[in-house]
Amino acid sequence: MDSPASSSGTASSSGIRTLANRLASRGDLTGFLAGMTENVGADSYMLVAIMHGEARNQARIVASNWQFDTIELIGRQLIATLAQGPWAATPGMRPTALIAGAAPGTGALINGEEARLLDVLGHGEIYSLGLNVGRQRLFMLLSSEQAGQIDLSALARAQFECCYALSRIPDLVAQGAAEDPLSDRERECLFWVSEGKTTDEVAVILGVSSNTVNSYITHAIQKFSASNRAMAIATAIRSGII
């Protein structure tokens, strides 16, 4: 029986290369990563950046299709561990899977509770691919619900394609991995809006005018290069800013 990716691998690989040559926006990046994920038979992807000089628990999520609740439950410290663990494969290395059911056997890096949580949340098999993209420390996490679902032979190709694609958009990747660009007030306004508060309600909470709230939110939208409030909020949540 063909593996999940093998039956349409040739066409998918061609499409992935086409997408890699057309990356110009975060939307393009999302499309590229989603296509690559499907091509290797994975369910989920997460592009993680760890900047020079930062502690291991300061992983920044550049792009991901993991559910927000899953990220919150797992936590960024565990995400950093998953990205940089001994199973992480640099280009040219044979990728090794982290199987959540056997994760306690990896020692203190992943404990039994964390392993069970990963398994329950649909990340039973996880691969970490190190990416060579300039000076940035980037890792691609590809996961699936069932062990053996991901096409191992397609991973190495996907890793090199990802390195190539991301090398073409260093500014876009750097923007996603950058420090929090928001001021305290801009962050507060986005947070309260994400909680379902109206502009007038946020104004009362912060003790400022509604026009001031709108101004803060507009600045946040511009800093994230977003097209609206919802996109700015999604970017801030995905980056761990709110």
PDB file of C-alpha atoms in Angstrom:
ATOM      1  CA  MET A   1       0.000   0.000   0.000  1.00  0.00           C
ATOM      2  CA  ASP A   2       1.268   3.472  -0.821  1.00  0.00           C
ATOM      3  CA  SER A   3       2.282   5.783   2.005  1.00  0.00           C
ATOM      4  CA  PRO A   4       0.072   8.844   2.585  1.00  0.00           C
ATOM      5  CA  ALA A   5       2.279  11.024   0.446  1.00  0.00           C
ATOM      6  CA  SER A   6       3.546   8.624  -2.193  1.00  0.00           C
ATOM      7  CA  SER A   7       0.510   8.342  -4.442  1.00  0.00           C
ATOM      8  CA  SER A   8       0.609  12.028  -5.382  1.00  0.00           C
ATOM      9  CA  GLY A   9       4.166  12.858  -4.323  1.00  0.00           C
ATOM     10  CA  THR A  10       5.443  13.899  -7.755  1.00  0.00           C
ATOM     11  CA  ALA A  11       2.647  16.356  -8.441  1.00  0.00           C
ATOM     12  CA  SER A  12       2.747  17.669  -4.901  1.00  0.00           C
ATOM     13  CA  SER A  13       6.516  18.201  -4.991  1.00  0.00           C
ATOM     14  CA  SER A  14       6.193  20.131  -8.225  1.00  0.00           C
ATOM     15  CA  GLY A  15       3.500  22.300  -6.672  1.00  0.00           C
ATOM     16  CA  ILE A  16       5.602  22.873  -3.571  1.00  0.00           C
ATOM     17  CA  ARG A  17       8.544  24.060  -5.681  1.00  0.00           C
ATOM     18  CA  THR A  18       6.227  26.430  -7.538  1.00  0.00           C
ATOM     19  CA  LEU A  19       4.945  27.852  -4.252  1.00  0.00           C
ATOM     20  CA  ALA A  20       8.508  28.217  -2.960  1.00  0.00           C
ATOM     21  CA  ASN A  21       9.352  30.436  -5.919  1.00  0.00           C
ATOM     22  CA  ARG A  22       6.350  32.684  -5.339  1.00  0.00           C
ATOM     23  CA  LEU A  23       6.599  33.443  -1.621  1.00  0.00           C
ATOM     24  CA  ALA A  24       5.872  37.103  -0.976  1.00  0.00           C
ATOM     25  CA  SER A  25       3.555  37.258   2.048  1.00  0.00           C
ATOM     26  CA  ARG A  26       2.553  35.407   5.192  1.00  0.00           C
ATOM     27  CA  GLY A  27      -0.351  33.973   3.233  1.00  0.00           C
ATOM     28  CA  ASP A  28       2.084  32.534   0.688  1.00  0.00           C
ATOM     29  CA  LEU A  29       4.177  31.089   3.517  1.00  0.00           C
ATOM     30  CA  THR A  30       1.117  29.450   5.061  1.00  0.00           C
ATOM     31  CA  GLY A  31       0.167  27.914   1.711  1.00  0.00           C
ATOM     32  CA  PHE A  32       3.690  26.605   1.177  1.00  0.00           C
ATOM     33  CA  LEU A  33       3.940  25.039   4.636  1.00  0.00           C
ATOM     34  CA  ALA A  34       0.463  23.520   4.419  1.00  0.00           C
ATOM     35  CA  GLY A  35       1.332  21.952   1.054  1.00  0.00           C
ATOM     36  CA  MET A  36       4.627  20.605   2.364  1.00  0.00           C
ATOM     37  CA  THR A  37       2.853  19.141   5.394  1.00  0.00           C
ATOM     38  CA  GLU A  38       0.322  17.343   3.230  1.00  0.00           C
ATOM     39  CA  ASN A  39       3.063  16.130   0.892  1.00  0.00           C
ATOM     40  CA  VAL A  40       4.889  14.239   3.660  1.00  0.00           C
ATOM     41  CA  GLY A  41       1.690  12.816   5.144  1.00  0.00           C
ATOM     42  CA  ALA A  42       1.747  14.913   8.322  1.00  0.00           C
ATOM     43  CA  ASP A  43      -1.258  16.522   9.987  1.00  0.00           C
ATOM     44  CA  SER A  44       0.377  19.567  11.554  1.00  0.00           C
ATOM     45  CA  TYR A  45       3.312  21.910  11.119  1.00  0.00           C
ATOM     46  CA  MET A  46       5.022  24.499  13.282  1.00  0.00           C
ATOM     47  CA  LEU A  47       7.890  26.734  12.192  1.00  0.00           C
ATOM     48  CA  VAL A  48       9.846  27.673  15.333  1.00  0.00           C
ATOM     49  CA  ALA A  49      12.587  30.286  15.668  1.00  0.00           C
ATOM     50  CA  ILE A  50      15.023  30.527  18.559  1.00  0.00           C
ATOM     51  CA  MET A  51      17.079  33.685  18.393  1.00  0.00           C
ATOM     52  CA  HIS A  52      20.790  33.838  19.229  1.00  0.00           C
ATOM     53  CA  GLY A  53      21.463  34.233  22.923  1.00  0.00           C
ATOM     54  CA  GLU A  54      17.951  33.260  24.034  1.00  0.00           C
ATOM     55  CA  ALA A  55      17.190  30.539  26.541  1.00  0.00           C
ATOM     56  CA  ARG A  56      15.778  27.257  25.283  1.00  0.00           C
ATOM     57  CA  ASN A  57      12.334  28.136  26.626  1.00  0.00           C
ATOM     58  CA  GLN A  58      12.068  31.272  24.457  1.00  0.00           C
ATOM     59  CA  ALA A  59      10.900  29.632  21.242  1.00  0.00           C
ATOM     60  CA  ARG A  60       9.013  31.946  18.905  1.00  0.00           C
ATOM     61  CA  ILE A  61       6.344  30.516  16.651  1.00  0.00           C
ATOM     62  CA  VAL A  62       6.769  31.967  13.150  1.00  0.00           C
ATOM     63  CA  ALA A  63       3.954  29.993  11.504  1.00  0.00           C
ATOM     64  CA  SER A  64       1.774  27.108  12.621  1.00  0.00           C
ATOM     65  CA  ASN A  65      -1.523  25.328  12.085  1.00  0.00           C
ATOM     66  CA  TRP A  66      -1.614  23.950  15.635  1.00  0.00           C
ATOM     67  CA  GLN A  67      -4.759  24.898  17.536  1.00  0.00           C
ATOM     68  CA  PHE A  68      -4.290  27.818  19.907  1.00  0.00           C
ATOM     69  CA  ASP A  69      -5.559  25.793  22.882  1.00  0.00           C
ATOM     70  CA  THR A  70      -3.019  23.070  22.097  1.00  0.00           C
ATOM     71  CA  ILE A  71      -0.161  25.570  22.118  1.00  0.00           C
ATOM     72  CA  GLU A  72      -1.355  26.998  25.421  1.00  0.00           C
ATOM     73  CA  LEU A  73      -1.682  23.558  27.034  1.00  0.00           C
ATOM     74  CA  ILE A  74       1.693  22.304  25.814  1.00  0.00           C
ATOM     75  CA  GLY A  75       3.539  25.542  26.461  1.00  0.00           C
ATOM     76  CA  ARG A  76       6.425  27.152  24.638  1.00  0.00           C
ATOM     77  CA  GLN A  77       9.075  25.590  26.840  1.00  0.00           C
ATOM     78  CA  LEU A  78       8.023  22.106  25.710  1.00  0.00           C
ATOM     79  CA  ILE A  79       7.795  23.341  22.113  1.00  0.00           C
ATOM     80  CA  ALA A  80      11.415  24.531  22.364  1.00  0.00           C
ATOM     81  CA  THR A  81      12.403  21.126  23.752  1.00  0.00           C
ATOM     82  CA  LEU A  82      10.629  19.359  20.905  1.00  0.00           C
ATOM     83  CA  ALA A  83      12.397  21.555  18.366  1.00  0.00           C
ATOM     84  CA  GLN A  84      15.919  21.253  19.773  1.00  0.00           C
ATOM     85  CA  GLY A  85      15.903  17.745  21.223  1.00  0.00           C
ATOM     86  CA  PRO A  86      18.419  15.066  20.245  1.00  0.00           C
ATOM     87  CA  TRP A  87      15.956  13.776  17.643  1.00  0.00           C
ATOM     88  CA  ALA A  88      16.195  17.057  15.656  1.00  0.00           C
ATOM     89  CA  ALA A  89      17.729  16.398  12.241  1.00  0.00           C
ATOM     90  CA  THR A  90      19.976  18.880  10.476  1.00  0.00           C
ATOM     91  CA  PRO A  91      19.963  18.822   6.641  1.00  0.00           C
ATOM     92  CA  GLY A  92      21.585  15.623   5.437  1.00  0.00           C
ATOM     93  CA  MET A  93      20.797  13.651   8.604  1.00  0.00           C
ATOM     94  CA  ARG A  94      18.237  10.860   8.709  1.00  0.00           C
ATOM     95  CA  PRO A  95      15.192  12.205  10.587  1.00  0.00           C
ATOM     96  CA  THR A  96      14.200  10.419  13.788  1.00  0.00           C
ATOM     97  CA  ALA A  97      10.674  10.464  15.138  1.00  0.00           C
ATOM     98  CA  LEU A  98       9.686  11.306  18.672  1.00  0.00           C
ATOM     99  CA  ILE A  99       6.889   8.855  19.459  1.00  0.00           C
ATOM    100  CA  ALA A 100       4.794  10.296  22.256  1.00  0.00           C
ATOM    101  CA  GLY A 101       3.900   6.855  23.586  1.00  0.00           C
ATOM    102  CA  ALA A 102       7.589   6.089  24.095  1.00  0.00           C
ATOM    103  CA  ALA A 103       8.675   9.608  25.023  1.00  0.00           C
ATOM    104  CA  PRO A 104       9.283   8.960  28.730  1.00  0.00           C
ATOM    105  CA  GLY A 105      12.123   6.710  27.562  1.00  0.00           C
ATOM    106  CA  THR A 106      13.999   9.771  26.305  1.00  0.00           C
ATOM    107  CA  GLY A 107      14.878  10.666  29.901  1.00  0.00           C
ATOM    108  CA  ALA A 108      14.184  14.005  31.539  1.00  0.00           C
ATOM    109  CA  LEU A 109      13.547  15.909  28.299  1.00  0.00           C
ATOM    110  CA  ILE A 110       9.920  14.747  27.990  1.00  0.00           C
ATOM    111  CA  ASN A 111       8.117  13.400  31.037  1.00  0.00           C
ATOM    112  CA  GLY A 112       5.190  11.002  31.026  1.00  0.00           C
ATOM    113  CA  GLU A 113       2.546  13.661  31.564  1.00  0.00           C
ATOM    114  CA  GLU A 114       3.863  15.763  28.671  1.00  0.00           C
ATOM    115  CA  ALA A 115       4.026  12.687  26.432  1.00  0.00           C
ATOM    116  CA  ARG A 116       0.430  11.734  27.212  1.00  0.00           C
ATOM    117  CA  LEU A 117      -0.694  15.304  26.561  1.00  0.00           C
ATOM    118  CA  LEU A 118       0.997  15.340  23.154  1.00  0.00           C
ATOM    119  CA  ASP A 119      -0.604  12.013  22.270  1.00  0.00           C
ATOM    120  CA  VAL A 120      -4.101  13.058  23.379  1.00  0.00           C
ATOM    121  CA  LEU A 121      -3.850  16.333  21.445  1.00  0.00           C
ATOM    122  CA  GLY A 122      -3.065  14.553  18.176  1.00  0.00           C
ATOM    123  CA  HIS A 123       0.742  14.745  18.077  1.00  0.00           C
ATOM    124  CA  GLY A 124       1.602  11.083  18.559  1.00  0.00           C
ATOM    125  CA  GLU A 125       4.518  11.216  16.122  1.00  0.00           C
ATOM    126  CA  ILE A 126       6.734  14.296  15.825  1.00  0.00           C
ATOM    127  CA  TYR A 127       9.725  15.067  13.616  1.00  0.00           C
ATOM    128  CA  SER A 128      11.951  18.107  14.125  1.00  0.00           C
ATOM    129  CA  LEU A 129      13.864  19.333  11.084  1.00  0.00           C
ATOM    130  CA  GLY A 130      16.635  21.873  11.579  1.00  0.00           C
ATOM    131  CA  LEU A 131      16.687  24.499   8.843  1.00  0.00           C
ATOM    132  CA  ASN A 132      19.705  26.393   7.510  1.00  0.00           C
ATOM    133  CA  VAL A 133      18.417  29.905   6.836  1.00  0.00           C
ATOM    134  CA  GLY A 134      21.141  32.518   7.274  1.00  0.00           C
ATOM    135  CA  ARG A 135      21.975  33.170  10.931  1.00  0.00           C
ATOM    136  CA  GLN A 136      18.530  32.280  12.210  1.00  0.00           C
ATOM    137  CA  ARG A 137      17.947  29.150  14.253  1.00  0.00           C
ATOM    138  CA  LEU A 138      14.819  27.662  12.722  1.00  0.00           C
ATOM    139  CA  PHE A 139      13.154  24.313  13.241  1.00  0.00           C
ATOM    140  CA  MET A 140      10.192  22.728  11.492  1.00  0.00           C
ATOM    141  CA  LEU A 141       8.011  20.461  13.614  1.00  0.00           C
ATOM    142  CA  LEU A 142       5.914  18.042  11.570  1.00  0.00           C
ATOM    143  CA  SER A 143       3.515  15.835  13.461  1.00  0.00           C
ATOM    144  CA  SER A 144       0.780  13.287  12.940  1.00  0.00           C
ATOM    145  CA  GLU A 145      -1.804  11.619  15.117  1.00  0.00           C
ATOM    146  CA  GLN A 146      -0.638   8.092  14.344  1.00  0.00           C
ATOM    147  CA  ALA A 147       2.926   6.782  14.413  1.00  0.00           C
ATOM    148  CA  GLY A 148       4.147   5.685  10.978  1.00  0.00           C
ATOM    149  CA  GLN A 149       1.832   8.060   9.141  1.00  0.00           C
ATOM    150  CA  ILE A 150       4.571  10.447   7.967  1.00  0.00           C
ATOM    151  CA  ASP A 151       6.513   9.461   4.850  1.00  0.00           C
ATOM    152  CA  LEU A 152      10.123   9.286   6.028  1.00  0.00           C
ATOM    153  CA  SER A 153      11.525   9.306   2.495  1.00  0.00           C
ATOM    154  CA  ALA A 154       9.760  12.607   1.756  1.00  0.00           C
ATOM    155  CA  LEU A 155      11.051  14.382   4.862  1.00  0.00           C
ATOM    156  CA  ALA A 156      14.608  14.978   3.620  1.00  0.00           C
ATOM    157  CA  ARG A 157      13.313  16.469   0.369  1.00  0.00           C
ATOM    158  CA  ALA A 158      10.852  18.633   2.266  1.00  0.00           C
ATOM    159  CA  GLN A 159      13.627  19.831   4.571  1.00  0.00           C
ATOM    160  CA  PHE A 160      15.791  21.059   1.699  1.00  0.00           C
ATOM    161  CA  GLU A 161      12.796  22.624  -0.055  1.00  0.00           C
ATOM    162  CA  CYS A 162      11.922  24.446   3.161  1.00  0.00           C
ATOM    163  CA  CYS A 163      15.490  25.742   3.561  1.00  0.00           C
ATOM    164  CA  TYR A 164      15.408  26.976  -0.029  1.00  0.00           C
ATOM    165  CA  ALA A 165      12.006  28.637   0.316  1.00  0.00           C
ATOM    166  CA  LEU A 166      12.720  30.395   3.609  1.00  0.00           C
ATOM    167  CA  SER A 167      16.100  31.607   2.353  1.00  0.00           C
ATOM    168  CA  ARG A 168      14.207  33.565  -0.311  1.00  0.00           C
ATOM    169  CA  ILE A 169      12.168  35.499   2.276  1.00  0.00           C
ATOM    170  CA  PRO A 170      14.580  36.303   5.153  1.00  0.00           C
ATOM    171  CA  ASP A 171      12.809  39.549   6.037  1.00  0.00           C
ATOM    172  CA  LEU A 172       9.419  37.851   6.286  1.00  0.00           C
ATOM    173  CA  VAL A 173      10.795  35.084   8.478  1.00  0.00           C
ATOM    174  CA  ALA A 174      12.689  37.572  10.646  1.00  0.00           C
ATOM    175  CA  GLN A 175       9.524  39.605  11.108  1.00  0.00           C
ATOM    176  CA  GLY A 176       7.680  36.548  12.356  1.00  0.00           C
ATOM    177  CA  ALA A 177      10.468  35.725  14.794  1.00  0.00           C
ATOM    178  CA  ALA A 178      11.061  39.272  15.973  1.00  0.00           C
ATOM    179  CA  GLU A 179      10.713  40.622  19.464  1.00  0.00           C
ATOM    180  CA  ASP A 180       7.321  41.928  20.570  1.00  0.00           C
ATOM    181  CA  PRO A 181       6.826  45.066  18.430  1.00  0.00           C
ATOM    182  CA  LEU A 182       3.854  46.391  20.413  1.00  0.00           C
ATOM    183  CA  SER A 183       3.770  48.996  23.136  1.00  0.00           C
ATOM    184  CA  ASP A 184       2.138  48.071  26.441  1.00  0.00           C
ATOM    185  CA  ARG A 185      -1.040  49.961  25.527  1.00  0.00           C
ATOM    186  CA  GLU A 186      -1.242  48.434  22.050  1.00  0.00           C
ATOM    187  CA  ARG A 187      -0.843  44.971  23.554  1.00  0.00           C
ATOM    188  CA  GLU A 188      -3.508  45.666  26.189  1.00  0.00           C
ATOM    189  CA  CYS A 189      -5.981  46.898  23.592  1.00  0.00           C
ATOM    190  CA  LEU A 190      -5.473  43.839  21.388  1.00  0.00           C
ATOM    191  CA  PHE A 191      -5.813  41.565  24.391  1.00  0.00           C
ATOM    192  CA  TRP A 192      -9.144  43.011  25.505  1.00  0.00           C
ATOM    193  CA  VAL A 193     -10.501  42.988  21.963  1.00  0.00           C
ATOM    194  CA  SER A 194      -9.463  39.330  21.676  1.00  0.00           C
ATOM    195  CA  GLU A 195     -11.518  38.735  24.845  1.00  0.00           C
ATOM    196  CA  GLY A 196     -14.611  40.050  23.059  1.00  0.00           C
ATOM    197  CA  LYS A 197     -14.655  43.587  24.458  1.00  0.00           C
ATOM    198  CA  THR A 198     -15.924  46.451  22.311  1.00  0.00           C
ATOM    199  CA  THR A 199     -13.882  49.590  21.699  1.00  0.00           C
ATOM    200  CA  ASP A 200     -15.973  51.526  24.222  1.00  0.00           C
ATOM    201  CA  GLU A 201     -15.563  48.794  26.844  1.00  0.00           C
ATOM    202  CA  VAL A 202     -11.778  48.736  26.333  1.00  0.00           C
ATOM    203  CA  ALA A 203     -11.749  52.521  26.710  1.00  0.00           C
ATOM    204  CA  VAL A 204     -13.482  52.235  30.100  1.00  0.00           C
ATOM    205  CA  ILE A 205     -11.139  49.457  31.254  1.00  0.00           C
ATOM    206  CA  LEU A 206      -8.012  51.425  30.341  1.00  0.00           C
ATOM    207  CA  GLY A 207      -9.351  54.850  31.281  1.00  0.00           C
ATOM    208  CA  VAL A 208      -8.809  56.413  27.862  1.00  0.00           C
ATOM    209  CA  SER A 209     -11.057  57.592  25.023  1.00  0.00           C
ATOM    210  CA  SER A 210     -12.494  55.339  22.355  1.00  0.00           C
ATOM    211  CA  ASN A 211     -10.507  57.246  19.715  1.00  0.00           C
ATOM    212  CA  THR A 212      -7.313  56.488  21.632  1.00  0.00           C
ATOM    213  CA  VAL A 213      -8.182  52.786  21.730  1.00  0.00           C
ATOM    214  CA  ASN A 214      -8.813  52.795  17.983  1.00  0.00           C
ATOM    215  CA  SER A 215      -5.486  54.544  17.469  1.00  0.00           C
ATOM    216  CA  TYR A 216      -3.605  51.926  19.494  1.00  0.00           C
ATOM    217  CA  ILE A 217      -5.274  49.106  17.599  1.00  0.00           C
ATOM    218  CA  THR A 218      -4.540  50.750  14.243  1.00  0.00           C
ATOM    219  CA  HIS A 219      -0.864  51.016  15.195  1.00  0.00           C
ATOM    220  CA  ALA A 220      -0.830  47.335  16.174  1.00  0.00           C
ATOM    221  CA  ILE A 221      -2.403  46.357  12.862  1.00  0.00           C
ATOM    222  CA  GLN A 222       0.223  48.345  10.975  1.00  0.00           C
ATOM    223  CA  LYS A 223       3.116  46.841  12.967  1.00  0.00           C
ATOM    224  CA  PHE A 224       1.937  43.340  12.161  1.00  0.00           C
ATOM    225  CA  SER A 225       1.299  44.242   8.487  1.00  0.00           C
ATOM    226  CA  ALA A 226      -2.188  42.883   9.054  1.00  0.00           C
ATOM    227  CA  SER A 227      -5.275  43.862   7.087  1.00  0.00           C
ATOM    228  CA  ASN A 228      -7.693  44.013  10.033  1.00  0.00           C
ATOM    229  CA  ARG A 229      -8.120  43.523  13.781  1.00  0.00           C
ATOM    230  CA  ALA A 230      -8.796  39.805  13.529  1.00  0.00           C
ATOM    231  CA  MET A 231      -5.574  39.184  11.633  1.00  0.00           C
ATOM    232  CA  ALA A 232      -3.561  41.305  14.073  1.00  0.00           C
ATOM    233  CA  ILE A 233      -5.046  39.414  17.027  1.00  0.00           C
ATOM    234  CA  ALA A 234      -4.334  36.047  15.379  1.00  0.00           C
ATOM    235  CA  THR A 235      -0.712  37.074  14.731  1.00  0.00           C
ATOM    236  CA  ALA A 236      -0.255  38.293  18.312  1.00  0.00           C
ATOM    237  CA  ILE A 237      -1.705  35.066  19.737  1.00  0.00           C
ATOM    238  CA  ARG A 238       0.347  32.859  17.429  1.00  0.00           C
ATOM    239  CA  SER A 239       3.511  34.754  18.436  1.00  0.00           C
ATOM    240  CA  GLY A 240       2.744  34.509  22.145  1.00  0.00           C
ATOM    241  CA  ILE A 241       2.435  38.302  22.502  1.00  0.00           C
ATOM    242  CA  ILE A 242      -1.068  38.173  23.980  1.00  0.00           C
TER     243      ILE A 242
END
